Amino acid sequence: MEDEGNEIIRLRSSDDKVFEVTEPAAKISELVEASPREEDEEIEIHIARIRYPCLQKVVEFMKHCDEENMKNNPTLGRRHF
């Protein structure tokens, strides 16, 4: 397994495109946080209702928030995706 906190989470769109996101970036999503997982298990979450173009934008936003350390920004609030 990779360094603690740097695990890769795979998000699969409804049209079977896969995006890889670090766990800290993905945790902005309550869906990711609530997903059951076991230690030493690769994490892949199928997002059944989201197609590639939309999920691509969500992943870009997750990465942006992580890079800019916006998770604790009160104006951002919690996102339900």
Tab-separated table of C-alpha atoms in Angstrom:
chain	number	residue	atom	x	y	z
A	1	MET	CA	0.000	0.000	0.000
A	2	GLU	CA	1.179	3.538	-0.614
A	3	ASP	CA	2.045	6.059	2.098
A	4	GLU	CA	-0.720	6.692	4.615
A	5	GLY	CA	-3.102	9.341	3.291
A	6	ASN	CA	-1.842	9.011	-0.274
A	7	GLU	CA	-3.861	5.988	-1.309
A	8	ILE	CA	-5.319	6.092	-4.776
A	9	ILE	CA	-9.077	5.943	-5.140
A	10	ARG	CA	-10.503	4.996	-8.510
A	11	LEU	CA	-13.793	6.553	-9.559
A	12	ARG	CA	-15.602	4.760	-12.391
A	13	SER	CA	-18.176	6.652	-14.452
A	14	SER	CA	-21.382	5.111	-15.773
A	15	ASP	CA	-19.702	4.745	-19.165
A	16	ASP	CA	-16.761	2.833	-17.590
A	17	LYS	CA	-14.096	5.550	-17.667
A	18	VAL	CA	-11.837	5.423	-14.607
A	19	PHE	CA	-10.242	8.365	-12.844
A	20	GLU	CA	-7.560	8.043	-10.195
A	21	VAL	CA	-7.563	10.525	-7.328
A	22	THR	CA	-5.547	10.632	-4.127
A	23	GLU	CA	-7.540	9.930	-1.005
A	24	PRO	CA	-7.072	13.441	0.445
A	25	ALA	CA	-8.416	14.988	-2.771
A	26	ALA	CA	-11.312	12.531	-3.006
A	27	LYS	CA	-12.408	13.051	0.591
A	28	ILE	CA	-14.092	16.328	-0.316
A	29	SER	CA	-16.871	14.046	-1.539
A	30	GLU	CA	-19.184	12.675	1.120
A	31	LEU	CA	-19.805	9.716	-1.193
A	32	VAL	CA	-16.130	8.782	-1.026
A	33	GLU	CA	-15.945	9.303	2.732
A	34	ALA	CA	-19.004	7.117	3.297
A	35	SER	CA	-17.862	4.292	1.027
A	36	PRO	CA	-17.020	1.122	2.939
A	37	ARG	CA	-13.436	-0.017	2.625
A	38	GLU	CA	-11.064	-2.463	4.176
A	39	GLU	CA	-7.393	-2.009	4.877
A	40	ASP	CA	-5.010	-3.069	2.085
A	41	GLU	CA	-7.855	-3.055	-0.408
A	42	GLU	CA	-7.790	-1.103	-3.653
A	43	ILE	CA	-10.652	1.331	-3.647
A	44	GLU	CA	-12.830	1.686	-6.722
A	45	ILE	CA	-16.159	3.428	-6.498
A	46	HIS	CA	-18.635	3.056	-9.334
A	47	ILE	CA	-20.582	6.271	-9.823
A	48	ALA	CA	-23.554	4.782	-11.637
A	49	ARG	CA	-25.399	7.990	-12.498
A	50	ILE	CA	-22.477	10.150	-13.659
A	51	ARG	CA	-21.019	10.007	-17.163
A	52	TYR	CA	-17.412	10.694	-18.104
A	53	PRO	CA	-17.602	14.450	-18.929
A	54	CYS	CA	-19.301	15.305	-15.653
A	55	LEU	CA	-17.099	13.051	-13.516
A	56	GLN	CA	-14.048	14.548	-15.204
A	57	LYS	CA	-15.100	18.006	-13.959
A	58	VAL	CA	-15.757	16.655	-10.465
A	59	VAL	CA	-12.294	15.067	-10.351
A	60	GLU	CA	-10.691	18.306	-11.557
A	61	PHE	CA	-12.520	20.157	-8.769
A	62	MET	CA	-11.403	17.604	-6.158
A	63	LYS	CA	-7.780	17.983	-7.229
A	64	HIS	CA	-8.041	21.774	-7.285
A	65	CYS	CA	-9.508	21.876	-3.772
A	66	ASP	CA	-6.781	19.577	-2.490
A	67	GLU	CA	-3.990	21.584	-4.123
A	68	GLU	CA	-5.377	24.863	-2.815
A	69	ASN	CA	-6.181	23.366	0.602
A	70	MET	CA	-9.808	24.462	0.310
A	71	LYS	CA	-11.407	21.599	2.269
A	72	ASN	CA	-11.623	23.738	5.396
A	73	ASN	CA	-12.740	26.846	3.550
A	74	PRO	CA	-16.046	27.982	5.105
A	75	THR	CA	-17.266	29.476	1.821
A	76	LEU	CA	-16.878	26.120	0.082
A	77	GLY	CA	-19.115	24.222	2.473
A	78	ARG	CA	-19.770	20.503	2.140
A	79	ARG	CA	-20.515	19.201	-1.318
A	80	HIS	CA	-22.871	16.269	-1.794
A	81	PHE	CA	-21.284	14.420	-4.660
